[in-house]
Tab-separated table of C-alpha atoms and ligand atoms in Angstrom:
chain	number	residue	atom	x	y	z
A	6	UNK	CA	0.000	0.000	0.000
A	7	UNK	CA	1.348	3.442	-0.904
A	8	UNK	CA	2.443	5.862	1.801
A	9	UNK	CA	3.233	9.563	1.746
A	10	UNK	CA	6.304	11.076	3.359
A	11	UNK	CA	6.336	14.745	4.282
A	12	UNK	CA	9.235	16.609	5.798
A	13	UNK	CA	7.659	19.592	7.497
A	14	UNK	CA	8.802	23.149	7.922
A	15	UNK	CA	8.820	24.367	4.304
A	16	UNK	CA	6.758	27.404	3.405
A	17	UNK	CA	4.456	27.153	0.399
A	18	UNK	CA	4.772	29.665	-2.419
A	19	UNK	CA	3.333	29.587	-5.929
A	20	UNK	CA	0.097	28.516	-7.602
A	21	UNK	CA	-2.145	25.524	-7.131
A	22	UNK	CA	-4.756	24.730	-9.804
A	23	UNK	CA	-8.017	23.570	-8.256
A	24	UNK	CA	-9.759	20.573	-9.825
A	25	UNK	CA	-13.418	20.026	-10.618
A	26	UNK	CA	-15.528	19.129	-7.595
A	27	UNK	CA	-15.638	15.419	-6.783
A	28	UNK	CA	-18.972	15.878	-5.029
A	29	UNK	CA	-20.516	17.352	-8.173
A	30	UNK	CA	-18.780	15.058	-10.666
A	31	UNK	CA	-20.199	11.928	-9.008
A	32	UNK	CA	-23.900	12.914	-9.161
A	33	UNK	CA	-23.381	14.431	-12.628
A	34	UNK	CA	-22.094	11.083	-13.903
A	35	UNK	CA	-25.132	9.440	-12.318
A	36	UNK	CA	-27.399	11.991	-14.033
A	37	UNK	CA	-26.171	10.496	-17.315
A	38	UNK	CA	-28.444	7.518	-16.540
A	39	UNK	CA	-31.489	9.738	-17.082
A	40	UNK	CA	-31.131	10.069	-20.858
A	41	UNK	CA	-30.564	7.912	-23.947
A	42	UNK	CA	-28.446	10.735	-25.387
A	43	UNK	CA	-24.863	11.651	-24.610
A	44	UNK	CA	-24.042	13.826	-21.621
A	45	UNK	CA	-20.618	15.448	-21.997
A	46	UNK	CA	-18.953	16.584	-18.784
A	47	UNK	CA	-15.758	18.595	-18.702
A	48	UNK	CA	-13.468	19.505	-15.800
A	49	UNK	CA	-14.028	16.044	-14.314
A	50	UNK	CA	-11.285	15.249	-11.778
A	51	UNK	CA	-9.269	12.094	-12.339
A	52	UNK	CA	-9.936	10.367	-9.018
A	53	UNK	CA	-10.355	6.831	-7.735
A	54	UNK	CA	-14.001	7.581	-6.839
A	55	UNK	CA	-14.742	8.743	-10.398
A	56	UNK	CA	-13.157	5.577	-11.815
A	57	UNK	CA	-15.097	3.367	-9.406
A	58	UNK	CA	-18.387	5.082	-10.243
A	59	UNK	CA	-17.604	4.659	-13.941
A	60	UNK	CA	-17.304	0.901	-13.319
A	61	UNK	CA	-20.602	0.865	-11.429
A	62	UNK	CA	-22.340	2.720	-14.267
A	63	UNK	CA	-20.670	0.367	-16.762
A	64	UNK	CA	-22.456	-2.449	-14.975
A	65	UNK	CA	-25.774	-0.786	-15.851
A	66	UNK	CA	-24.723	-0.608	-19.511
A	67	UNK	CA	-23.449	2.971	-19.562
A	68	UNK	CA	-20.529	3.680	-21.907
A	69	UNK	CA	-18.111	6.257	-20.535
A	70	UNK	CA	-15.357	7.490	-22.801
A	71	UNK	CA	-12.653	10.056	-22.233
A	72	UNK	CA	-12.722	12.705	-24.938
A	73	UNK	CA	-9.489	14.229	-26.239
A	74	UNK	CA	-8.382	17.695	-25.196
A	75	UNK	CA	-9.729	20.468	-27.356
A	76	UNK	CA	-7.553	23.150	-28.953
A	77	UNK	CA	-6.799	25.934	-26.509
A	78	UNK	CA	-7.777	23.843	-23.484
A	79	UNK	CA	-5.452	24.451	-20.533
A	80	UNK	CA	-3.204	21.631	-19.368
A	81	UNK	CA	-4.499	20.104	-16.147
A	82	UNK	CA	-7.981	21.406	-16.931
A	83	UNK	CA	-9.569	18.089	-16.005
A	84	UNK	CA	-10.897	15.389	-18.233
A	85	UNK	CA	-13.869	15.500	-20.515
A	86	UNK	CA	-16.074	12.433	-20.203
A	87	UNK	CA	-18.861	11.334	-22.527
A	88	UNK	CA	-21.568	9.417	-20.744
A	89	UNK	CA	-23.743	7.373	-22.997
A	90	UNK	CA	-26.632	5.478	-21.437
A	91	UNK	CA	-28.521	4.593	-24.640
A	92	UNK	CA	-29.607	1.259	-23.138
A	93	UNK	CA	-29.772	0.348	-19.479
A	94	UNK	CA	-29.029	-3.367	-19.468
A	95	UNK	CA	-29.138	-4.036	-15.730
A	96	UNK	CA	-30.944	-2.190	-12.931
A	97	UNK	CA	-29.002	-3.895	-10.129
A	98	UNK	CA	-26.195	-2.077	-8.320
A	99	UNK	CA	-24.368	-4.873	-6.507
A	100	UNK	CA	-23.028	-4.911	-2.970
A	101	UNK	CA	-19.422	-5.448	-4.125
A	102	UNK	CA	-19.448	-2.030	-5.797
A	103	UNK	CA	-21.911	0.073	-3.750
A	104	UNK	CA	-20.224	-0.878	-0.467
A	105	UNK	CA	-17.009	0.773	-1.698
A	106	UNK	CA	-18.570	4.178	-2.300
A	107	UNK	CA	-21.717	5.481	-0.676
A	108	UNK	CA	-22.598	7.944	-3.451
A	109	UNK	CA	-23.177	5.053	-5.850
A	110	UNK	CA	-26.399	4.369	-3.911
A	111	UNK	CA	-27.740	7.505	-5.615
A	112	UNK	CA	-28.265	5.540	-8.881
A	113	UNK	CA	-31.518	4.481	-7.208
A	114	UNK	CA	-33.276	7.700	-8.305
A	115	UNK	CA	-32.404	7.757	-12.010
A	116	UNK	CA	-32.850	3.984	-12.449
A	117	UNK	CA	-36.282	4.077	-10.893
A	118	UNK	CA	-37.311	7.148	-12.874
A	119	UNK	CA	-36.116	5.842	-16.224
A	120	UNK	CA	-36.649	2.085	-15.940
A	121	UNK	CA	-39.402	1.846	-13.308
A	122	UNK	CA	-37.250	-0.560	-11.314
A	123	UNK	CA	-34.040	-0.609	-9.319
A	124	UNK	CA	-32.270	-3.088	-7.060
A	125	UNK	CA	-29.524	-1.280	-5.204
A	126	UNK	CA	-27.410	-2.614	-2.375
A	127	UNK	CA	-27.668	-0.741	0.916
A	128	UNK	CA	-24.423	1.195	1.291
A	129	UNK	CA	-23.705	-0.225	4.738
A	130	UNK	CA	-21.781	1.354	7.586
A	131	UNK	CA	-19.101	3.937	7.236
A	132	UNK	CA	-16.167	5.111	9.288
A	133	UNK	CA	-17.701	8.527	9.932
A	134	UNK	CA	-21.111	7.428	11.233
A	135	UNK	CA	-24.143	5.250	10.670
A	136	UNK	CA	-25.361	7.235	7.645
A	137	UNK	CA	-28.888	5.824	7.203
A	138	UNK	CA	-30.937	5.978	3.972
A	139	UNK	CA	-34.407	6.616	5.406
A	140	UNK	CA	-34.727	9.994	3.670
A	141	UNK	CA	-34.089	8.393	0.273
A	142	UNK	CA	-36.565	5.563	0.834
A	143	UNK	CA	-39.344	7.740	2.267
A	144	UNK	CA	-38.868	10.166	-0.618
A	145	UNK	CA	-39.114	7.416	-3.222
A	146	UNK	CA	-42.271	6.104	-1.551
A	147	UNK	CA	-43.745	9.620	-1.622
A	148	UNK	CA	-43.087	9.624	-5.393
A	149	UNK	CA	-45.230	6.485	-5.625
A	150	UNK	CA	-42.561	3.788	-5.665
A	151	UNK	CA	-42.981	0.488	-3.911
A	152	UNK	CA	-39.890	-0.037	-1.806
A	153	UNK	CA	-38.811	-3.083	0.139
A	154	UNK	CA	-35.570	-4.274	1.623
A	155	UNK	CA	-34.473	-7.823	1.001
A	156	UNK	CA	-31.116	-9.415	1.766
A	157	UNK	CA	-29.341	-6.078	2.070
A	158	UNK	CA	-30.825	-4.678	-1.134
A	159	UNK	CA	-33.345	-1.909	-1.686
A	160	UNK	CA	-35.796	-3.221	-4.238
A	161	UNK	CA	-37.888	-0.435	-5.681
A	162	UNK	CA	-40.445	-0.396	-8.458
A	163	UNK	CA	-42.767	2.119	-10.030
A	164	UNK	CA	-44.541	0.266	-12.823
A	165	UNK	CA	-46.806	3.138	-13.825
A	166	UNK	CA	-43.952	5.657	-13.421
A	167	UNK	CA	-43.200	8.050	-10.576
A	168	UNK	CA	-45.718	10.723	-9.576
A	169	UNK	CA	-44.769	14.193	-8.336
A	170	UNK	CA	-45.255	14.896	-4.621
A	171	UNK	CA	-44.397	17.345	-1.858
A	172	UNK	CA	-41.462	15.977	0.094
A	173	UNK	CA	-40.344	17.752	3.235
A	174	UNK	CA	-36.992	16.484	4.508
A	175	UNK	CA	-36.770	16.308	8.323
A	176	UNK	CA	-32.998	16.769	7.960
A	177	UNK	CA	-30.841	18.312	5.227
A	178	UNK	CA	-29.227	15.581	3.118
A	179	UNK	CA	-27.072	16.234	0.091
A	180	UNK	CA	-27.452	12.691	-1.255
A	181	UNK	CA	-31.222	12.473	-0.744
A	182	UNK	CA	-31.648	15.876	-2.437
A	183	UNK	CA	-29.585	14.792	-5.473
A	184	UNK	CA	-31.374	11.451	-5.771
A	185	UNK	CA	-34.931	12.715	-5.398
A	186	UNK	CA	-34.268	15.748	-7.610
A	187	UNK	CA	-33.007	13.440	-10.365
A	188	UNK	CA	-35.948	11.047	-9.938
A	189	UNK	CA	-38.483	13.891	-9.982
A	190	UNK	CA	-37.264	15.234	-13.345
A	191	UNK	CA	-39.016	12.301	-15.052
A	192	UNK	CA	-41.990	11.976	-12.659
A	193	UNK	CA	-45.508	12.889	-13.767
A	194	UNK	CA	-46.484	16.310	-12.424
A	195	UNK	CA	-44.816	18.595	-9.939
A	196	UNK	CA	-42.490	17.712	-7.052
A	197	UNK	CA	-41.491	20.105	-4.295
A	198	UNK	CA	-38.434	19.253	-2.245
A	199	UNK	CA	-38.656	21.218	0.991
A	200	UNK	CA	-35.607	21.656	3.269
A	201	UNK	CA	-33.468	20.549	0.333
A	202	UNK	CA	-29.680	20.800	0.503
A	203	UNK	CA	-28.366	24.100	-0.962
A	204	UNK	CA	-24.771	22.932	-1.443
A	205	UNK	CA	-23.200	24.398	-4.623
A	206	UNK	CA	-22.828	20.840	-5.948
A	207	UNK	CA	-26.631	20.403	-5.801
A	208	UNK	CA	-26.971	23.679	-7.708
A	209	UNK	CA	-24.457	22.469	-10.305
A	210	UNK	CA	-26.371	19.228	-10.846
A	211	UNK	CA	-29.701	21.102	-11.047
A	212	UNK	CA	-28.256	23.435	-13.692
A	213	UNK	CA	-26.962	20.480	-15.687
A	214	UNK	CA	-30.344	18.742	-15.450
A	215	UNK	CA	-32.030	21.890	-16.796
A	216	UNK	CA	-29.579	21.882	-19.733
A	217	UNK	CA	-30.775	18.300	-20.299
A	218	UNK	CA	-34.374	19.538	-20.543
A	219	UNK	CA	-35.490	19.246	-16.909
A	220	UNK	CA	-37.686	21.948	-15.394
A	221	UNK	CA	-36.240	22.783	-12.000
A	222	UNK	CA	-36.764	26.102	-10.263
A	223	UNK	CA	-35.763	27.431	-6.845
A	224	UNK	CA	-32.197	26.345	-7.597
A	225	UNK	CA	-29.829	27.324	-4.781
A	226	UNK	CA	-32.699	27.653	-2.268
A	227	UNK	CA	-34.037	25.114	0.251
A	228	UNK	CA	-37.186	24.614	-1.840
A	229	UNK	CA	-36.697	22.986	-5.216
A	230	UNK	CA	-39.682	22.792	-7.545
A	231	UNK	CA	-39.424	20.197	-10.276
A	232	UNK	CA	-41.963	19.894	-13.059
A	233	UNK	CA	-41.610	16.429	-14.513
A	234	UNK	CA	-40.960	15.997	-18.242
A	235	UNK	CA	-41.332	12.981	-20.591
A	236	UNK	CA	-37.647	12.582	-21.342
A	237	UNK	CA	-34.304	14.315	-20.934
A	238	UNK	CA	-31.799	14.867	-23.712
A	239	UNK	CA	-28.030	15.183	-24.031
A	240	UNK	CA	-26.111	18.271	-22.926
A	241	UNK	CA	-22.648	19.654	-22.231
A	242	UNK	CA	-21.695	20.773	-18.765
A	243	UNK	CA	-18.547	21.889	-16.951
A	244	UNK	CA	-18.122	20.627	-13.390
A	245	UNK	CA	-17.796	23.498	-10.901
A	246	UNK	CA	-14.522	23.931	-8.960
A	247	UNK	CA	-13.950	21.895	-5.825
A	248	UNK	CA	-14.616	24.184	-2.844
A	249	UNK	CA	-13.401	21.539	-0.388
A	250	UNK	CA	-10.095	21.134	-2.224
A	251	UNK	CA	-9.849	24.954	-2.305
A	252	UNK	CA	-10.433	25.201	1.443
A	253	UNK	CA	-7.998	22.377	2.086
A	254	UNK	CA	-5.107	24.053	0.240
A	255	UNK	CA	-5.987	27.382	1.849
A	256	UNK	CA	-5.543	25.708	5.237
A	257	UNK	CA	-2.340	24.011	4.098
A	258	UNK	CA	-0.870	27.426	3.216
A	259	UNK	CA	-2.113	28.858	6.505
A	260	UNK	CA	-0.405	25.998	8.365
A	261	UNK	CA	2.891	26.025	6.484
A	262	UNK	CA	3.106	29.799	5.933
A	263	UNK	CA	3.873	31.466	2.602
A	264	UNK	CA	1.695	32.801	-0.210
A	265	UNK	CA	-0.190	30.708	-2.752
A	266	UNK	CA	-2.702	31.606	-5.433
A	267	UNK	CA	-5.418	28.998	-5.854
A	268	UNK	CA	-6.506	29.140	-9.484
A	269	UNK	CA	-9.561	27.896	-11.380
A	270	UNK	CA	-11.799	28.263	-8.349
A	271	UNK	CA	-14.322	30.719	-6.915
A	272	UNK	CA	-13.920	32.357	-3.504
A	273	UNK	CA	-17.708	32.840	-3.370
A	274	UNK	CA	-18.147	29.076	-3.001
A	275	UNK	CA	-16.495	29.091	0.413
A	276	UNK	CA	-17.422	32.293	2.203
A	277	UNK	CA	-17.809	30.508	5.546
A	278	UNK	CA	-14.341	28.938	5.306
A	279	UNK	CA	-12.735	32.234	4.295
A	280	UNK	CA	-14.452	34.012	7.180
A	281	UNK	CA	-13.017	31.478	9.663
A	282	UNK	CA	-9.531	31.718	8.127
A	283	UNK	CA	-9.624	35.508	8.337
A	284	UNK	CA	-10.716	35.322	11.978
A	285	UNK	CA	-7.715	33.061	12.546
A	286	UNK	CA	-5.419	35.733	11.142
A	287	UNK	CA	-4.887	34.320	7.639
A	288	UNK	CA	-4.949	36.722	4.694
A	289	UNK	CA	-7.362	35.649	1.945
A	290	UNK	CA	-7.990	37.834	-1.092
A	291	UNK	CA	-10.292	36.861	-3.951
A	292	UNK	CA	-8.722	37.109	-7.430
A	293	UNK	CA	-10.309	36.979	-10.896
A	294	UNK	CA	-9.649	33.286	-11.170
A	295	UNK	CA	-9.678	32.148	-7.557
A	296	UNK	CA	-8.036	33.456	-4.425
A	297	UNK	CA	-4.707	34.309	-2.866
A	298	UNK	CA	-3.932	32.933	0.574
A	299	UNK	CA	-1.013	34.057	2.689
A	300	UNK	CA	0.396	33.959	6.171
A	301	UNK	CA	3.775	35.486	6.626
A	302	UNK	CA	4.876	35.358	10.213
A	303	UNK	CA	1.548	36.315	11.816
A	304	UNK	CA	0.477	34.037	14.678
A	305	UNK	CA	-2.691	31.999	14.224
A	306	UNK	CA	-5.592	32.883	16.489
A	307	UNK	CA	-7.921	30.216	17.905
A	308	UNK	CA	-11.504	30.037	16.596
A	309	UNK	CA	-14.882	28.632	17.602
A	310	UNK	CA	-16.635	26.863	14.716
A	311	UNK	CA	-19.620	24.541	14.202
A	312	UNK	CA	-20.128	22.529	11.046
A	313	UNK	CA	-23.561	22.852	9.418
A	314	UNK	CA	-25.184	22.512	5.988
A	315	UNK	CA	-24.235	25.077	3.306
A	316	UNK	CA	-23.724	28.035	3.438
A	317	UNK	CA	-22.324	27.383	6.913
A	318	UNK	CA	-18.957	25.784	7.646
A	319	UNK	CA	-18.648	22.436	5.773
A	320	UNK	CA	-18.088	19.195	7.667
A	321	UNK	CA	-15.722	18.258	4.828
A	322	UNK	CA	-13.292	20.977	6.024
A	323	UNK	CA	-13.595	20.193	9.740
A	324	UNK	CA	-10.610	17.834	10.012
A	325	UNK	CA	-8.384	20.232	8.061
A	326	UNK	CA	-9.372	23.152	10.303
A	327	UNK	CA	-8.593	21.049	13.355
A	328	UNK	CA	-5.099	20.350	12.035
A	329	UNK	CA	-4.626	24.082	11.477
A	330	UNK	CA	-5.890	25.012	14.940
A	331	UNK	CA	-3.284	22.782	16.586
A	332	UNK	CA	-0.910	25.608	15.576
A	333	UNK	CA	-3.001	28.474	16.973
A	334	UNK	CA	-2.082	30.331	20.123
A	335	UNK	CA	-4.834	29.188	22.471
A	336	UNK	CA	-7.845	26.879	22.677
A	337	UNK	CA	-10.191	26.417	19.696
A	338	UNK	CA	-13.596	24.761	19.809
A	339	UNK	CA	-14.794	22.740	16.852
A	340	UNK	CA	-18.268	21.256	16.919
A	341	UNK	CA	-19.314	18.578	14.410
A	342	UNK	CA	-23.073	18.589	13.876
A	343	UNK	CA	-23.421	16.587	10.641
A	344	UNK	CA	-21.783	13.211	11.318
A	345	UNK	CA	-21.676	11.692	14.780
A	346	UNK	CA	-18.284	10.043	14.484
A	347	UNK	CA	-16.184	12.340	12.399
A	348	UNK	CA	-13.289	12.744	14.809
A	349	UNK	CA	-11.158	9.812	13.674
A	350	UNK	CA	-8.302	12.199	12.916
A	351	UNK	CA	-8.054	13.332	16.547
A	352	UNK	CA	-6.013	10.342	17.689
A	353	UNK	CA	-3.738	10.561	14.672
A	354	UNK	CA	-3.144	14.298	15.181
A	355	UNK	CA	-2.296	13.431	18.790
A	356	UNK	CA	0.468	11.147	17.479
A	357	UNK	CA	2.054	14.268	15.997
A	358	UNK	CA	1.876	15.979	19.391
A	359	UNK	CA	-1.452	17.821	19.144
A	360	UNK	CA	-3.461	18.313	22.335
A	361	UNK	CA	-7.152	17.753	21.586
A	362	UNK	CA	-9.897	16.805	24.043
A	363	UNK	CA	-13.253	15.465	22.937
A	364	UNK	CA	-16.577	16.013	24.654
A	365	UNK	CA	-19.516	14.594	22.680
A	366	UNK	CA	-19.736	16.434	19.384
A	367	UNK	CA	-17.187	19.088	20.354
A	368	UNK	CA	-13.416	19.021	20.173
A	369	UNK	CA	-11.279	21.479	22.105
A	370	UNK	CA	-7.965	21.973	20.384
A	371	UNK	CA	-5.267	23.157	22.754
A	372	UNK	CA	-3.171	24.984	20.203
A	373	UNK	CA	0.430	25.963	20.269
A	374	UNK	CA	2.062	22.659	21.216
A	375	UNK	CA	4.858	21.889	18.774
A	376	UNK	CA	4.065	19.172	16.206
A	377	UNK	CA	6.712	16.581	15.431
A	378	UNK	CA	6.671	14.051	12.593
A	379	UNK	CA	5.416	10.504	13.228
A	380	UNK	CA	3.809	7.530	11.491
A	381	UNK	CA	0.070	8.131	11.119
A	382	UNK	CA	-2.789	6.384	9.419
A	383	UNK	CA	-5.458	7.878	7.232
A	384	UNK	CA	-8.949	6.805	8.215
A	385	UNK	CA	-11.149	8.636	5.728
A	386	UNK	CA	-10.746	11.084	2.917
A	387	UNK	CA	-10.842	14.398	4.781
A	388	UNK	CA	-9.131	12.985	7.873
A	389	UNK	CA	-6.190	11.881	5.767
A	390	UNK	CA	-5.688	15.295	4.228
A	391	UNK	CA	-5.764	16.846	7.704
A	392	UNK	CA	-2.701	14.713	8.459
A	393	UNK	CA	-1.004	16.120	5.360
A	394	UNK	CA	-1.665	19.647	6.651
A	395	UNK	CA	-0.284	18.798	10.082
A	396	UNK	CA	2.711	17.058	8.485
A	397	UNK	CA	3.560	20.203	6.482
A	398	UNK	CA	3.847	22.148	9.741
A	399	UNK	CA	5.458	19.433	11.880
A	400	UNK	CA	9.146	19.204	12.540
A	401	UNK	CA	10.780	16.198	10.881
A	402	UNK	CA	9.271	13.370	8.854
A	403	UNK	CA	5.617	12.373	8.857
A	404	UNK	CA	4.667	9.128	7.135
A	405	UNK	CA	0.997	8.801	6.206
A	406	UNK	CA	-0.185	5.244	5.662
A	407	UNK	CA	-3.219	4.031	3.696
A	408	UNK	CA	-3.175	6.913	1.242
A	409	UNK	CA	-5.805	5.332	-0.975
A	410	UNK	CA	-8.244	7.521	0.934
A	411	UNK	CA	-6.454	10.591	-0.438
A	412	UNK	CA	-6.561	9.210	-3.970
A	413	UNK	CA	-10.349	8.976	-3.701
A	414	UNK	CA	-10.692	12.724	-3.458
A	415	UNK	CA	-7.529	14.732	-4.144
A	416	UNK	CA	-6.156	14.910	-7.668
A	417	UNK	CA	-2.328	15.126	-7.899
A	418	UNK	CA	-1.977	16.118	-4.260
A	419	UNK	CA	1.780	15.541	-4.004
A	420	UNK	CA	2.626	17.312	-7.238
A	421	UNK	CA	0.383	20.296	-6.430
A	422	UNK	CA	2.077	20.744	-3.052
A	423	UNK	CA	5.629	20.003	-4.148
A	424	UNK	CA	5.307	22.562	-6.980
A	425	UNK	CA	4.884	25.148	-4.195
A	426	UNK	CA	7.953	23.990	-2.299
A	427	UNK	CA	6.603	21.265	-0.001
A	428	UNK	CA	8.930	18.360	0.685
A	429	UNK	CA	6.456	15.565	-0.020
A	430	UNK	CA	6.745	12.268	-1.868
A	431	UNK	CA	4.770	9.090	-2.428
A	432	UNK	CA	6.468	5.920	-1.321
A	433	UNK	CA	5.172	3.060	-3.451
A	434	UNK	CA	5.045	-0.328	-1.809
B	27	UD1	C1	-22.393	14.374	1.049
B	27	UD1	C2	-20.962	14.500	0.596
B	27	UD1	C3	-20.013	14.416	1.777
B	27	UD1	C4	-20.393	15.449	2.837
B	27	UD1	C5	-21.873	15.345	3.187
B	27	UD1	C6	-22.349	16.454	4.109
B	27	UD1	C7	-20.873	13.635	-1.650
B	27	UD1	C8	-20.418	12.577	-2.573
B	27	UD1	N1	-20.675	13.455	-0.348
B	27	UD1	O1	-22.524	13.096	1.654
B	27	UD1	O2	-18.686	14.667	1.300
B	27	UD1	O3	-19.635	15.226	4.005
B	27	UD1	O4	-22.679	15.406	1.991
B	27	UD1	O5	-22.103	17.698	3.530
B	27	UD1	O6	-21.401	14.640	-2.065
B	27	UD1	N2	-28.907	11.188	6.763
B	27	UD1	C9	-29.978	10.538	7.341
B	27	UD1	N3	-30.807	9.793	6.508
B	27	UD1	C10	-30.612	9.726	5.167
B	27	UD1	C11	-29.528	10.426	4.591
B	27	UD1	C12	-28.690	11.153	5.422
B	27	UD1	O7	-30.175	10.570	8.550
B	27	UD1	O8	-31.388	9.043	4.488
B	27	UD1	C13	-27.994	11.963	7.648
B	27	UD1	C14	-26.547	11.476	7.605
B	27	UD1	O9	-26.346	10.369	8.444
B	27	UD1	C15	-25.810	12.709	8.072
B	27	UD1	C16	-26.650	13.848	7.476
B	27	UD1	O10	-27.917	13.285	7.154
B	27	UD1	O11	-25.837	12.794	9.462
B	27	UD1	C17	-26.072	14.486	6.248
B	27	UD1	O12	-25.703	13.480	5.335
B	27	UD1	P1	-25.778	13.689	3.755
B	27	UD1	O13	-25.925	15.143	3.462
B	27	UD1	O14	-26.815	12.769	3.219
B	27	UD1	O15	-24.348	13.199	3.307
B	27	UD1	P2	-23.971	12.504	1.930
B	27	UD1	O16	-24.897	12.950	0.874
B	27	UD1	O17	-23.782	11.045	2.137
């Protein structure tokens, strides 16, 4: 298994190109199931999760091809994928594949809407919490589907097609919003999704669906109104920039010191993260094509932050912020309100010398203790990148094991950081 070695203490200076958002690319690929025509997606990040989802979709009969670069296209601008679901040959998403990536469960919506049937493995447990699927199943039932669970599979059918309904989510769920929004595009009549997720990735998918002929309004608000149509058609869409990757590199620069311009991104996608960084004493300035982040000598100040659905502080940046706050002068409080067990990085950060105490959903980070390199283990995607951030600031060598988690969500991480002066390398086993 590959490992990453980082020798800390180098400042970061230069430019880091931000990739397309993983959390938009995955549902956009799934949206390709909704039409017989070709959906062309550009700025798709080359990630293990994208490759795995492509295999899962291949199982349903979807052809995914990588298109060549077009003249004038910037190097590193992401891949262009053509998704062609002319025939769906199989409506089963098997356990072997769905259990590896939770988002693949979302095929349930498009399969049911287009084929009237779907058999999708339950995604199972996950390192960061129980992550149930009740919101998906209740939503599908509200759209008129018959849903039962047998031998670990959700078996859903809607022989006469789905029918529009008012669905009020008791809790904000990104995945349930994506899945029910996609299903409702082909339902008969109008669907209202109330208390829907407003994450920019949901907006990106909604805009793509409208290019495909869907009729979705209220985009970007907690109430999505979807007027069902007979069929969707092909379209071209560019995946929006990855706000979590942007926030992650911003925190890496804040931790290591230096000045880096993050390009190909939009500061407006991460106002809450920028606000926290500025409170901590980091300089963040929006640019035409992204943002400039710098910290030159100034001490980091502790912060008090709670994660919450967009536009509030994202749970996907919580671990990275915790790594950063180990360097602040004083105690920070970080509350995790989305997932009940998303503190797996705490013990690993402690191996580097961090002082963090946990009380229920709140971590108190006793900042200012010096970090020193150690062997650590990545436990999930965002936790593993928090160890990279800590390693950049620690004295000596940090070895991060199980880096396949990083490969699921961060494109060219080592080369992006080493181009800015980090001493980082992948050790292949
Ligand atoms: C998505 C993101 C993930 C991010 C998360 C929260 C992708 C591919 N993944 O995950 O990176 O951390 O949003 O921003 O986009 N819940 C229920 N019942 C359900 C569904 C969810 O109780 O049926 C709960 C979950 O357990 C969790 C909360 O709702 O506590 C939010 O989860 P959700 O927004 O659904 O996360 P994902 O869509 O899986």
